[in-house]
Coordinates of N, CA, C and O in Angstrom, one line a residue:
M1282 N 2.0 2.4 15.2 CA 1.3 2.5 13.9 C 1.0 3.9 13.6 O 0.7 4.3 12.5
E1283 N 1.0 4.8 14.6 CA 0.7 6.2 14.4 C 1.6 6.9 13.4 O 1.2 7.7 12.5
E1284 N 2.9 6.6 13.5 CA 3.9 7.1 12.5 C 3.6 6.7 11.1 O 3.6 7.5 10.1
E1285 N 3.2 5.4 10.9 CA 3.0 4.9 9.6 C 1.7 5.6 9.0 O 1.7 5.9 7.8
I1286 N 0.7 5.8 9.8 CA -0.5 6.5 9.3 C -0.2 7.9 8.9 O -0.6 8.4 7.8
K1287 N 0.6 8.7 9.7 CA 1.0 10.0 9.3 C 1.8 10.0 8.1 O 1.6 10.9 7.2
L1288 N 2.7 9.1 7.9 CA 3.5 9.0 6.6 C 2.6 8.7 5.4 O 2.8 9.2 4.4
A1289 N 1.7 7.8 5.6 CA 0.8 7.4 4.5 C -0.1 8.6 4.1 O -0.3 8.9 2.9
L1290 N -0.5 9.4 5.1 CA -1.4 10.6 4.8 C -0.5 11.6 4.1 O -1.0 12.3 3.1
K1291 N 0.7 11.8 4.5 CA 1.6 12.7 3.8 C 1.9 12.2 2.4 O 1.9 13.1 1.4
A1292 N 2.1 11.0 2.2 CA 2.3 10.4 0.8 C 1.1 10.7 0.0 O 1.2 11.0 -1.2
R1293 N -0.1 10.5 0.6 CA -1.3 10.8 -0.2 C -1.4 12.2 -0.7 O -1.8 12.4 -1.8
D1294 N -0.8 13.1 0.1 CA -0.8 14.5 -0.4 C 0.1 14.7 -1.6 O -0.1 15.6 -2.4
N1295 N 1.0 13.8 -1.8 CA 2.0 13.9 -3.0 C 1.4 13.2 -4.2 O 2.1 13.3 -5.3
A1296 N 0.3 12.5 -4.1 CA -0.2 11.8 -5.2 C -0.5 12.7 -6.5 O -0.9 13.8 -6.3
H1297 N -0.2 12.2 -7.6 CA -0.4 12.9 -8.9 C -1.6 12.3 -9.5 O -1.5 11.3 -10.2
C1298 N -2.8 12.8 -9.2 CA -4.0 12.2 -9.6 C -5.2 13.2 -9.5 O -5.2 13.9 -8.6
K1299 N -6.0 13.1 -10.5 CA -7.2 14.0 -10.5 C -8.4 13.5 -9.8 O -9.4 14.2 -9.5
I1300 N -8.5 12.1 -9.6 CA -9.7 11.5 -9.2 C -9.6 11.0 -7.7 O -10.4 11.4 -6.9
Y1301 N -8.7 10.1 -7.4 CA -8.7 9.5 -6.1 C -7.3 9.3 -5.6 O -6.5 8.6 -6.4
K1302 N -6.9 9.9 -4.6 CA -5.5 9.9 -4.1 C -5.2 8.8 -3.1 O -6.1 8.6 -2.2
V1303 N -4.2 8.1 -3.2 CA -3.8 7.0 -2.3 C -2.4 7.2 -1.8 O -1.5 7.6 -2.6
G1304 N -2.2 7.0 -0.5 CA -0.8 7.0 0.1 C -0.6 5.8 0.9 O -1.6 5.2 1.5
V1305 N 0.6 5.3 1.0 CA 0.9 4.1 1.8 C 2.2 4.3 2.5 O 3.1 5.1 2.1
A1306 N 2.3 3.5 3.6 CA 3.6 3.4 4.3 C 3.9 1.9 4.4 O 3.1 1.2 5.0
L1307 N 5.0 1.5 3.8 CA 5.4 0.1 3.8 C 6.5 -0.1 4.9 O 7.6 0.4 4.8
K1308 N 6.2 -0.8 5.9 CA 7.1 -1.1 7.0 C 7.9 -2.3 6.7 O 7.4 -3.4 6.4
M1309 N 9.2 -2.2 6.9 CA 10.1 -3.3 6.7 C 10.4 -3.9 8.1 O 10.3 -3.2 9.1
K1310 N 10.9 -5.1 8.1 CA 11.2 -5.8 9.4 C 12.4 -5.1 10.1 O 12.5 -5.2 11.3
S1311 N 13.2 -4.4 9.3 CA 14.3 -3.6 9.9 C 13.8 -2.4 10.6 O 14.6 -1.8 11.3
G1312 N 12.6 -2.0 10.4 CA 12.1 -0.8 11.0 C 12.0 0.4 10.0 O 11.3 1.4 10.2
K1313 N 12.7 0.3 8.9 CA 12.6 1.3 7.8 C 11.2 1.3 7.2 O 10.6 0.3 7.1
I1314 N 10.8 2.5 6.8 CA 9.5 2.8 6.2 C 9.7 3.4 4.8 O 10.4 4.4 4.7
Y1315 N 9.1 2.8 3.8 CA 9.0 3.3 2.5 C 7.6 3.8 2.2 O 6.7 3.1 2.5
T1316 N 7.5 5.0 1.7 CA 6.2 5.6 1.3 C 6.0 5.5 -0.2 O 6.9 5.3 -1.0
G1317 N 4.7 5.6 -0.5 CA 4.3 5.6 -1.9 C 3.0 6.3 -2.2 O 2.2 6.4 -1.2
C1318 N 2.9 6.9 -3.3 CA 1.6 7.5 -3.7 C 1.3 7.1 -5.1 O 2.2 6.7 -5.9
N1319 N 0.0 7.2 -5.5 CA -0.4 6.8 -6.9 C 0.0 8.0 -7.8 O 0.0 9.1 -7.4
V1320 N 0.5 7.5 -9.0 CA 0.9 8.5 -10.0 C 0.1 8.2 -11.2 O 0.4 7.1 -11.9
D1321 N -0.9 9.0 -11.5 CA -1.7 8.7 -12.7 C -1.4 9.7 -13.8 O -0.8 10.7 -13.6
N1322 N -1.6 9.2 -15.0 CA -1.5 10.1 -16.2 C -2.6 9.8 -17.1 O -3.5 9.0 -16.9
Q1323 N -2.6 10.5 -18.3 CA -3.7 10.4 -19.2 C -3.6 9.1 -20.1 O -4.5 8.8 -20.8
G1324 N -2.5 8.4 -20.0 CA -2.4 7.1 -20.7 C -2.7 6.0 -19.8 O -3.4 6.1 -18.8
I1325 N -2.2 4.8 -20.1 CA -2.5 3.6 -19.3 C -1.4 3.2 -18.4 O -1.4 2.1 -17.8
Q1326 N -0.3 4.0 -18.3 CA 0.9 3.6 -17.5 C 0.8 4.1 -16.1 O 1.8 4.3 -15.4
S1327 N -0.4 4.4 -15.5 CA -0.5 4.8 -14.1 C 0.1 3.7 -13.2 O 0.1 2.6 -13.6
I1328 N 0.5 4.2 -12.0 CA 1.0 3.2 -11.1 C 0.4 3.5 -9.7 O 0.3 4.6 -9.3
C1329 N 0.1 2.4 -9.0 CA -0.6 2.5 -7.7 C 0.5 2.8 -6.6 O 1.7 2.4 -6.7
A1330 N 0.0 3.4 -5.5 CA 0.9 3.7 -4.3 C 1.5 2.5 -3.8 O 2.7 2.6 -3.4
E1331 N 0.8 1.4 -3.7 CA 1.4 0.2 -3.1 C 2.7 -0.3 -3.9 O 3.7 -0.6 -3.3
R1332 N 2.5 -0.3 -5.2 CA 3.7 -0.7 -6.0 C 4.8 0.2 -6.0 O 6.0 -0.1 -6.0
V1333 N 4.5 1.6 -5.9 CA 5.6 2.6 -5.7 C 6.4 2.2 -4.5 O 7.7 2.2 -4.6
A1334 N 5.8 2.0 -3.3 CA 6.5 1.7 -2.1 C 7.3 0.4 -2.2 O 8.5 0.4 -1.8
F1335 N 6.7 -0.6 -2.8 CA 7.4 -1.9 -2.9 C 8.6 -1.7 -3.8 O 9.7 -2.2 -3.5
L1336 N 8.4 -1.0 -5.0 CA 9.5 -0.8 -5.9 C 10.6 0.0 -5.3 O 11.9 -0.2 -5.6
K1337 N 10.3 1.0 -4.5 CA 11.4 1.8 -3.8 C 12.2 0.9 -2.9 O 13.4 0.9 -2.9
A1338 N 11.5 0.0 -2.1 CA 12.2 -0.9 -1.2 C 13.1 -1.9 -2.0 O 14.3 -2.1 -1.7
I1339 N 12.4 -2.5 -3.0 CA 13.2 -3.5 -3.8 C 14.3 -2.9 -4.5 O 15.4 -3.5 -4.6
S1340 N 14.2 -1.7 -5.0 CA 15.3 -1.1 -5.7 C 16.5 -0.7 -4.8 O 17.6 -0.5 -5.3
E1341 N 16.2 -0.7 -3.5 CA 17.3 -0.6 -2.5 C 17.8 -1.9 -1.9 O 18.5 -1.9 -1.0
G1342 N 17.3 -3.0 -2.5 CA 17.7 -4.3 -2.1 C 17.0 -4.8 -0.9 O 17.5 -5.8 -0.3
E1343 N 15.9 -4.3 -0.5 CA 15.2 -4.7 0.7 C 14.0 -5.6 0.4 O 13.2 -5.2 -0.5
Y1344 N 13.9 -6.7 1.0 CA 12.9 -7.7 0.7 C 12.2 -8.2 2.0 O 11.3 -9.1 1.9
D1345 N 12.5 -7.7 3.1 CA 12.0 -8.2 4.4 C 10.8 -7.3 4.8 O 10.9 -6.5 5.7
F1346 N 9.7 -7.5 4.1 CA 8.5 -6.7 4.4 C 7.7 -7.2 5.6 O 7.6 -8.3 5.9
D1347 N 7.3 -6.2 6.4 CA 6.5 -6.5 7.6 C 5.0 -6.2 7.4 O 4.3 -7.2 7.5
Y1348 N 4.6 -5.1 7.0 CA 3.2 -4.7 6.7 C 3.1 -3.4 6.0 O 4.1 -2.7 5.8
I1349 N 1.9 -3.1 5.5 CA 1.7 -1.9 4.7 C 0.4 -1.3 5.3 O -0.6 -1.9 5.7
V1350 N 0.4 0.1 5.4 CA -0.7 0.9 5.7 C -1.2 1.7 4.5 O -0.4 2.3 3.9
V1351 N -2.5 1.6 4.2 CA -3.0 2.3 3.0 C -4.1 3.3 3.5 O -5.0 3.0 4.3
V1352 N -4.0 4.5 2.9 CA -5.0 5.5 3.1 C -5.5 6.0 1.7 O -4.6 6.2 0.8
G1353 N -6.8 6.3 1.6 CA -7.3 6.8 0.3 C -8.3 7.9 0.5 O -8.8 8.0 1.6
G1354 N -8.5 8.6 -0.6 CA -9.4 9.8 -0.6 C -8.7 11.0 -0.9 O -7.5 11.0 -1.1
N1355 N -9.4 12.1 -0.9 CA -8.8 13.4 -1.2 C -8.2 14.1 -0.1 O -8.7 14.1 1.0
P1356 N -6.9 14.6 -0.2 CA -6.3 15.3 0.9 C -7.3 16.4 1.4 O -8.0 17.1 0.6
G1357 N -7.3 16.6 2.7 CA -8.2 17.5 3.3 C -9.5 16.9 3.8 O -10.1 17.3 4.7
D1358 N -9.8 15.8 3.1 CA -11.0 15.0 3.5 C -10.5 13.8 4.4 O -9.4 13.4 4.4
E1359 N -11.5 13.3 5.2 CA -11.2 12.2 6.0 C -10.9 11.0 5.1 O -11.5 10.8 4.0
P1360 N -9.9 10.1 5.4 CA -9.6 9.0 4.6 C -10.8 8.0 4.5 O -11.7 7.9 5.4
E1361 N -11.0 7.5 3.3 CA -12.1 6.6 3.0 C -11.5 5.1 2.9 O -10.3 4.9 2.8
K1362 N -12.5 4.2 3.0 CA -12.0 2.8 2.9 C -11.4 2.6 1.6 O -11.9 3.0 0.5
C1363 N -10.2 2.0 1.6 CA -9.4 1.9 0.4 C -8.5 0.7 0.5 O -7.5 0.7 1.3
L1364 N -8.7 -0.3 -0.3 CA -7.9 -1.5 -0.3 C -7.1 -1.6 -1.6 O -7.5 -1.1 -2.6
P1365 N -6.0 -2.3 -1.6 CA -5.2 -2.5 -2.8 C -6.0 -3.1 -4.0 O -6.9 -4.0 -3.7
C1366 N -5.8 -2.7 -5.2 CA -6.5 -3.2 -6.3 C -5.9 -4.6 -6.6 O -5.0 -5.1 -6.0
G1367 N -6.6 -5.3 -7.5 CA -6.2 -6.7 -7.8 C -4.8 -6.8 -8.3 O -4.1 -7.7 -8.0
Y1368 N -4.4 -5.9 -9.1 CA -3.0 -5.9 -9.7 C -2.0 -5.8 -8.6 O -1.1 -6.5 -8.5
C1369 N -2.3 -4.9 -7.6 CA -1.3 -4.7 -6.5 C -1.4 -5.9 -5.5 O -0.3 -6.3 -5.0
R1370 N -2.5 -6.5 -5.4 CA -2.6 -7.7 -4.5 C -1.7 -8.8 -5.1 O -0.9 -9.5 -4.4
Q1371 N -1.8 -9.0 -6.4 CA -1.1 -10.1 -7.1 C 0.4 -9.7 -7.0 O 1.3 -10.5 -6.7
F1372 N 0.8 -8.4 -7.2 CA 2.1 -8.0 -7.2 C 2.8 -8.2 -5.8 O 3.8 -8.8 -5.7
M1373 N 2.1 -7.8 -4.8 CA 2.6 -7.9 -3.4 C 2.8 -9.4 -3.1 O 3.7 -9.8 -2.4
S1374 N 1.8 -10.2 -3.5 CA 1.9 -11.6 -3.1 C 3.1 -12.3 -3.6 O 3.5 -13.4 -3.1
E1375 N 3.8 -11.8 -4.6 CA 5.0 -12.3 -5.1 C 6.2 -12.2 -4.1 O 7.1 -13.0 -4.2
F1376 N 6.1 -11.2 -3.3 CA 7.2 -10.8 -2.4 C 6.9 -11.0 -0.9 O 7.9 -10.8 -0.1
V1377 N 5.7 -11.4 -0.5 CA 5.4 -11.5 0.9 C 4.8 -12.9 1.2 O 4.3 -13.6 0.3
N1378 N 4.8 -13.3 2.5 CA 4.1 -14.5 2.9 C 2.6 -14.3 3.0 O 2.1 -13.1 3.0
S1379 N 1.9 -15.4 3.0 CA 0.4 -15.3 2.9 C -0.2 -14.6 4.2 O -1.3 -14.1 4.1
D1380 N 0.6 -14.4 5.3 CA 0.1 -13.7 6.4 C 0.5 -12.3 6.5 O 0.3 -11.6 7.5
F1381 N 1.1 -11.8 5.4 CA 1.5 -10.3 5.3 C 0.3 -9.5 5.6 O -0.8 -9.7 5.0
K1382 N 0.4 -8.5 6.4 CA -0.8 -7.7 6.8 C -0.9 -6.4 6.0 O 0.1 -5.7 5.8
V1383 N -2.1 -6.2 5.6 CA -2.5 -4.9 4.9 C -3.5 -4.2 5.8 O -4.6 -4.7 6.0
Y1384 N -3.1 -3.0 6.2 CA -3.9 -2.2 7.1 C -4.5 -1.1 6.3 O -3.9 -0.5 5.4
N1385 N -5.8 -0.8 6.6 CA -6.5 0.3 5.9 C -7.0 1.2 7.0 O -7.7 0.8 7.9
Y1386 N -6.6 2.5 6.9 CA -6.9 3.5 7.9 C -8.1 4.3 7.3 O -7.9 5.0 6.3
Y1387 N -9.2 4.4 8.0 CA -10.3 5.2 7.7 C -11.3 5.3 8.9 O -11.2 4.4 9.8
D1388 N -12.1 6.3 9.0 CA -13.1 6.5 10.1 C -12.3 6.3 11.4 O -12.9 5.8 12.4
N1389 N -11.1 6.8 11.5 CA -10.3 6.8 12.7 C -10.1 5.4 13.3 O -10.0 5.2 14.5
K1390 N -10.0 4.4 12.4 CA -9.7 3.1 12.8 C -8.8 2.4 11.8 O -8.7 2.8 10.7
L1391 N -8.2 1.3 12.2 CA -7.4 0.5 11.4 C -8.1 -0.8 11.2 O -8.5 -1.5 12.1
E1392 N -8.3 -1.2 9.9 CA -8.8 -2.4 9.6 C -7.7 -3.3 9.0 O -6.9 -2.8 8.3
C1393 N -7.6 -4.6 9.4 CA -6.5 -5.4 9.0 C -7.0 -6.6 8.2 O -8.0 -7.2 8.6
F1394 N -6.2 -6.9 7.2 CA -6.4 -8.1 6.3 C -5.1 -8.7 6.1 O -4.0 -8.0 6.0
T1395 N -5.1 -10.0 5.9 CA -3.8 -10.6 5.4 C -3.9 -10.6 3.8 O -5.0 -10.5 3.3
I1396 N -2.8 -10.7 3.2 CA -2.8 -10.7 1.7 C -3.5 -12.0 1.3 O -4.2 -11.9 0.2
N1397 N -3.5 -13.0 2.1 CA -4.2 -14.3 1.7 C -5.7 -14.0 1.7 O -6.4 -14.6 0.9
Q1398 N -6.2 -13.2 2.7 CA -7.6 -12.9 2.7 C -8.1 -12.0 1.5 O -9.1 -12.2 1.0
L1399 N -7.2 -11.1 1.1 CA -7.4 -10.3 0.0 C -7.3 -11.0 -1.4 O -7.9 -10.6 -2.4
L1400 N -6.4 -12.0 -1.4 CA -6.1 -12.7 -2.7 C -5.9 -14.2 -2.4 O -4.8 -14.7 -2.4
P1401 N -7.0 -14.9 -2.1 CA -6.9 -16.3 -1.6 C -6.3 -17.2 -2.6 O -5.8 -18.3 -2.3
E1402 N -6.5 -16.9 -3.9 CA -6.0 -17.9 -4.9 C -5.0 -17.1 -5.8 O -5.1 -17.1 -7.1
A1403 N -3.9 -16.6 -5.2 CA -2.9 -15.9 -6.0 C -2.3 -16.8 -7.0 O -2.1 -18.0 -6.8
F1404 N -1.9 -16.2 -8.2 CA -1.2 -17.0 -9.2 C 0.2 -17.2 -8.8 O 0.9 -16.2 -8.4
K1405 N 0.6 -18.4 -8.7 CA 2.0 -18.8 -8.3 C 2.5 -19.7 -9.3 O 1.8 -20.6 -9.8
F1406 N 3.8 -19.7 -9.6 CA 4.5 -20.6 -10.5 C 4.8 -21.9 -9.7 O 5.1 -21.9 -8.6

């Protein structure tokens, strides 16, 4: 998990955001890792780090997701507790099983949730 934390922290450094920067590392069952950072703008078309990573994987034809590591806060500062927003939770639930793990790294520890814990009543067709 150490590699994923380092990659998520590096992705956080790339975030285009004035307020709160987020980086993620999305691990595939194949072992490949996709990173993502939030990209905010002055309009309403901002995109979260979680969706960036998922879209990178999906655009490469990869759908076998293992888990995701999320770090938030400003680069140079220690990561703060940061969980996916409701939009990202719903988005991820479309592509993963209910036991998909979401790790949050802060205070030198990893906190783990399943997507079902974060979104127990996901909208499904």
